[in-house]
Amino acid sequence: MKWRVIGLETHDAYLNMALDEAVSEGVRAGSSLPTIRFYNWKPNAVSIGYFQGIRDEVNLDVCRELGVDCIRRWTGGGAVYHDFEGEITYSVIAPANIFPKNIIESYRLICGWLVRGLGSLGIEAEFRPVNDILVKGKKISGSAQTRRGGILLQHGTLLYGLDLKTMFSVLNVSRQKITDKMIESAQERVTCVRNHSDAGKMEVYDALICAFTEGKDYEYGTWSMDELARAKELAGGKYRSDEWMYLR
């Protein structure tokens, strides 16, 4: 099976999520190749899982103040702060039947590519079910997955740097409760590439490209006009809409 790889791009939250859905539709229709993509979020953003309530999870006032976008994902999982400088996000979109039926095993397979990439940077990481990757017992990556209409979409983040103060301020934690103790506590549970390697962000990205494509028949590609048109339609009509944002 041939894969398409879309190199590191930067989009806003709405287009990023819309592209994943547009490609899922294209793969299902046979007009798009199974796709691996890497991307940044600009402006910074908070994404929540499909089943979450945005008012419950996100401090919308602080997000407006800081210019942080808010979006509901198509996948489940928890709220995530996406920092332009501090992370690399990936998506894998392909027919579900090429992955293990067992959801944990499918997470293990795809997360294993990321573990291999970190290993090439000298960072010993491990997959921790259901969908986390840990380094020295601390979380460095989380993923979310959905299977719809025979297509598997998994996207996840790799923490390159940490801005815990901003992260706590945009999630639904009051400023009065953002204490040094809370940040210290989070630092005991979360880590990032910078804590374990001097590799620059692009070096990390190159390592991920090598790991995700190892053993695959692939080509670097771009978006088709149909994919882009559909993604822009979804970004404006669905992902930016209050109906979608406040679905729950």
Short mmCIF file of C-alpha atoms in Angstrom, two decimals:
data_model
loop_
_atom_site.label_atom_id
_atom_site.label_comp_id
_atom_site.label_asym_id
_atom_site.label_seq_id
_atom_site.Cartn_x
_atom_site.Cartn_y
_atom_site.Cartn_z
CA MET A 1 0.00 0.00 0.00
CA LYS A 2 1.29 3.42 -0.92
CA TRP A 3 1.24 6.25 1.62
CA ARG A 4 1.30 9.98 1.13
CA VAL A 5 3.37 12.05 3.52
CA ILE A 6 2.50 15.70 4.05
CA GLY A 7 5.47 17.49 5.56
CA LEU A 8 5.33 19.86 8.51
CA GLU A 9 2.75 22.60 7.93
CA THR A 10 1.26 25.35 10.05
CA HIS A 11 -2.46 26.09 10.06
CA ASP A 12 -5.05 27.38 12.47
CA ALA A 13 -7.04 24.93 14.56
CA TYR A 14 -10.06 24.90 12.27
CA LEU A 15 -8.19 24.05 9.09
CA ASN A 16 -6.01 21.50 10.88
CA MET A 17 -9.01 19.51 12.05
CA ALA A 18 -10.89 20.04 8.80
CA LEU A 19 -7.98 18.65 6.78
CA ASP A 20 -8.06 15.45 8.81
CA GLU A 21 -11.76 15.01 8.08
CA ALA A 22 -11.42 15.94 4.39
CA VAL A 23 -8.64 13.39 3.93
CA SER A 24 -10.68 10.76 5.78
CA GLU A 25 -13.46 11.32 3.27
CA GLY A 26 -10.99 11.14 0.39
CA VAL A 27 -9.41 7.90 1.59
CA ARG A 28 -12.88 6.39 2.02
CA ALA A 29 -13.83 7.44 -1.52
CA GLY A 30 -10.55 6.20 -2.96
CA SER A 31 -9.54 9.65 -4.17
CA SER A 32 -6.86 10.22 -1.50
CA LEU A 33 -3.91 8.06 -0.54
CA PRO A 34 -3.57 6.91 3.06
CA THR A 35 -1.87 9.88 4.65
CA ILE A 36 0.65 10.71 7.35
CA ARG A 37 0.88 14.40 8.11
CA PHE A 38 2.75 16.60 10.58
CA TYR A 39 1.61 20.05 11.62
CA ASN A 40 1.79 23.02 13.95
CA TRP A 41 -1.04 25.14 15.32
CA LYS A 42 -0.96 28.90 14.84
CA PRO A 43 -2.46 30.68 16.69
CA ASN A 44 -1.96 28.44 19.71
CA ALA A 45 -5.12 26.48 20.44
CA VAL A 46 -7.01 24.31 22.87
CA SER A 47 -8.72 21.25 21.44
CA ILE A 48 -11.27 19.24 23.37
CA GLY A 49 -12.44 15.69 22.78
CA TYR A 50 -15.65 15.01 20.88
CA PHE A 51 -17.52 14.02 24.03
CA GLN A 52 -16.41 16.94 26.19
CA GLY A 53 -18.15 20.21 26.98
CA ILE A 54 -16.08 23.24 26.06
CA ARG A 55 -17.42 25.35 28.91
CA ASP A 56 -16.42 22.59 31.32
CA GLU A 57 -12.89 22.20 29.99
CA VAL A 58 -11.73 25.56 28.67
CA ASN A 59 -11.36 29.01 30.20
CA LEU A 60 -12.86 30.84 27.25
CA ASP A 61 -12.22 34.30 28.68
CA VAL A 62 -8.48 33.66 29.01
CA CYS A 63 -8.35 32.12 25.55
CA ARG A 64 -9.93 35.25 24.08
CA GLU A 65 -7.52 37.41 26.06
CA LEU A 66 -4.47 35.47 24.83
CA GLY A 67 -5.73 34.94 21.28
CA VAL A 68 -5.87 31.17 21.72
CA ASP A 69 -8.26 29.33 19.40
CA CYS A 70 -10.69 26.73 20.77
CA ILE A 71 -11.96 23.75 18.84
CA ARG A 72 -13.81 20.47 19.29
CA ARG A 73 -11.98 17.51 17.78
CA TRP A 74 -13.54 14.74 15.77
CA THR A 75 -11.78 12.25 18.06
CA GLY A 76 -12.34 11.51 21.74
CA GLY A 77 -9.94 12.05 24.62
CA GLY A 78 -9.29 15.04 26.82
CA ALA A 79 -8.54 18.73 26.41
CA VAL A 80 -5.11 19.56 24.97
CA TYR A 81 -3.23 22.85 24.79
CA HIS A 82 -1.39 23.14 21.46
CA ASP A 83 1.58 25.47 21.66
CA PHE A 84 3.18 26.51 18.35
CA GLU A 85 6.69 26.41 19.77
CA GLY A 86 6.20 23.52 22.12
CA GLU A 87 4.83 20.59 20.16
CA ILE A 88 4.61 18.67 16.90
CA THR A 89 1.27 17.10 16.00
CA TYR A 90 0.82 14.14 13.68
CA SER A 91 -2.16 12.50 11.99
CA VAL A 92 -2.40 9.03 10.47
CA ILE A 93 -5.40 8.46 8.19
CA ALA A 94 -5.84 5.12 6.46
CA PRO A 95 -8.25 2.20 5.98
CA ALA A 96 -9.00 0.71 9.38
CA ASN A 97 -8.55 -2.83 8.11
CA ILE A 98 -4.78 -2.44 7.82
CA PHE A 99 -4.51 -1.90 11.58
CA PRO A 100 -5.18 -4.35 14.42
CA LYS A 101 -8.87 -4.53 15.38
CA ASN A 102 -7.93 -4.27 19.03
CA ILE A 103 -7.81 -0.58 19.78
CA ILE A 104 -4.89 -0.80 22.20
CA GLU A 105 -2.86 -2.80 19.69
CA SER A 106 -3.58 -0.22 17.00
CA TYR A 107 -2.43 2.53 19.37
CA ARG A 108 0.64 0.44 20.17
CA LEU A 109 1.48 0.11 16.47
CA ILE A 110 1.22 3.80 15.59
CA CYS A 111 2.67 5.08 18.87
CA GLY A 112 5.52 2.65 18.26
CA TRP A 113 6.56 4.74 15.27
CA LEU A 114 6.88 7.75 17.54
CA VAL A 115 8.74 5.72 20.16
CA ARG A 116 11.18 4.68 17.43
CA GLY A 117 11.66 8.31 16.39
CA LEU A 118 12.45 9.34 19.94
CA GLY A 119 14.83 6.41 20.21
CA SER A 120 16.80 7.70 17.23
CA LEU A 121 17.33 10.90 19.21
CA GLY A 122 18.66 8.92 22.15
CA ILE A 123 15.42 9.26 24.14
CA GLU A 124 14.21 5.97 25.60
CA ALA A 125 10.43 6.06 25.46
CA GLU A 126 7.73 3.47 26.03
CA PHE A 127 4.11 3.01 25.00
CA ARG A 128 1.71 3.00 27.93
CA PRO A 129 -1.83 1.81 27.19
CA VAL A 130 -4.25 3.09 26.33
CA ASN A 131 -2.69 5.85 24.27
CA ASP A 132 0.25 7.52 26.02
CA ILE A 133 4.01 7.54 25.50
CA LEU A 134 6.20 7.97 28.55
CA VAL A 135 9.83 8.87 29.13
CA LYS A 136 11.19 7.97 32.54
CA GLY A 137 7.64 7.54 33.77
CA LYS A 138 6.45 10.96 32.55
CA LYS A 139 4.04 11.58 29.69
CA ILE A 140 5.61 13.08 26.56
CA SER A 141 2.90 12.24 24.02
CA GLY A 142 -0.83 11.52 23.94
CA SER A 143 -3.01 10.39 21.06
CA ALA A 144 -6.67 10.08 20.14
CA GLN A 145 -8.27 7.80 17.58
CA THR A 146 -11.57 7.38 15.80
CA ARG A 147 -12.81 4.82 13.29
CA ARG A 148 -15.67 5.90 11.06
CA GLY A 149 -16.88 4.47 7.80
CA GLY A 150 -13.96 2.06 7.60
CA ILE A 151 -11.31 4.77 8.08
CA LEU A 152 -8.98 5.07 11.03
CA LEU A 153 -7.85 8.52 12.05
CA GLN A 154 -5.29 8.86 14.82
CA HIS A 155 -3.73 12.13 15.76
CA GLY A 156 -1.41 12.88 18.59
CA THR A 157 1.03 15.37 19.97
CA LEU A 158 4.70 15.18 20.90
CA LEU A 159 5.72 17.70 23.52
CA TYR A 160 8.88 19.51 22.44
CA GLY A 161 8.76 22.17 25.15
CA LEU A 162 6.53 22.92 28.12
CA ASP A 163 4.62 26.09 28.98
CA LEU A 164 2.65 24.79 31.91
CA LYS A 165 1.61 28.21 33.20
CA THR A 166 -0.17 29.09 29.95
CA MET A 167 -1.54 25.56 29.67
CA PHE A 168 -3.18 25.77 33.08
CA SER A 169 -4.47 29.27 32.40
CA VAL A 170 -6.38 28.28 29.25
CA LEU A 171 -7.76 25.08 30.67
CA ASN A 172 -10.59 25.44 33.11
CA VAL A 173 -8.54 26.12 36.20
CA SER A 174 -8.99 29.46 37.90
CA ARG A 175 -5.99 31.74 38.02
CA GLN A 176 -6.12 31.70 41.81
CA LYS A 177 -5.61 27.96 41.72
CA ILE A 178 -2.60 28.06 39.39
CA THR A 179 -0.08 27.67 42.13
CA ASP A 180 3.60 26.87 42.00
CA LYS A 181 2.71 23.60 43.70
CA MET A 182 0.33 22.70 40.88
CA ILE A 183 2.97 23.42 38.26
CA GLU A 184 5.56 21.44 40.20
CA SER A 185 3.09 18.57 40.45
CA ALA A 186 2.50 18.62 36.69
CA GLN A 187 6.24 18.70 36.04
CA GLU A 188 6.45 15.43 37.96
CA ARG A 189 3.97 13.84 35.53
CA VAL A 190 4.76 15.50 32.19
CA THR A 191 7.99 15.92 30.27
CA CYS A 192 9.17 17.15 26.87
CA VAL A 193 11.94 16.52 24.35
CA ARG A 194 13.95 19.50 25.57
CA ASN A 195 14.29 17.82 28.96
CA HIS A 196 16.07 14.86 27.39
CA SER A 197 17.81 16.07 24.24
CA ASP A 198 19.48 19.12 22.70
CA ALA A 199 17.82 18.34 19.35
CA GLY A 200 16.13 21.27 17.66
CA LYS A 201 12.46 21.04 16.74
CA MET A 202 13.23 20.41 13.05
CA GLU A 203 15.69 17.68 14.01
CA VAL A 204 12.92 16.05 16.01
CA TYR A 205 10.58 16.36 13.04
CA ASP A 206 13.15 14.73 10.75
CA ALA A 207 13.46 11.85 13.21
CA LEU A 208 9.69 11.40 13.21
CA ILE A 209 9.56 11.39 9.40
CA CYS A 210 12.16 8.62 9.27
CA ALA A 211 10.39 6.57 11.94
CA PHE A 212 6.86 6.94 10.57
CA THR A 213 7.91 6.04 7.00
CA GLU A 214 10.32 3.19 7.79
CA GLY A 215 9.40 0.11 5.78
CA LYS A 216 6.57 1.87 3.94
CA ASP A 217 6.06 2.60 0.26
CA TYR A 218 5.47 6.35 0.37
CA GLU A 219 5.77 9.62 -1.47
CA TYR A 220 5.78 13.21 -0.34
CA GLY A 221 2.61 14.92 -1.49
CA THR A 222 0.45 17.98 -1.32
CA TRP A 223 -3.25 18.60 -0.88
CA SER A 224 -5.45 18.15 -3.93
CA MET A 225 -7.73 21.00 -4.92
CA ASP A 226 -10.74 18.90 -3.88
CA GLU A 227 -9.24 18.18 -0.45
CA LEU A 228 -8.42 21.83 0.15
CA ALA A 229 -11.84 22.99 -0.98
CA ARG A 230 -13.58 20.45 1.25
CA ALA A 231 -11.31 21.30 4.20
CA LYS A 232 -12.04 25.02 3.87
CA GLU A 233 -15.75 24.22 3.67
CA LEU A 234 -15.54 22.12 6.85
CA ALA A 235 -13.36 24.67 8.65
CA GLY A 236 -15.79 27.51 8.03
CA GLY A 237 -19.09 25.68 8.12
CA LYS A 238 -18.50 23.10 10.83
CA TYR A 239 -15.44 23.59 12.99
CA ARG A 240 -15.88 27.35 13.49
CA SER A 241 -19.60 27.06 14.15
CA ASP A 242 -21.15 27.49 17.58
CA GLU A 243 -23.29 24.45 16.85
CA TRP A 244 -20.19 22.27 16.71
CA MET A 245 -18.26 24.12 19.40
CA TYR A 246 -21.08 23.92 21.94
CA LEU A 247 -22.35 20.52 20.83
CA ARG A 248 -22.22 19.29 24.43
#
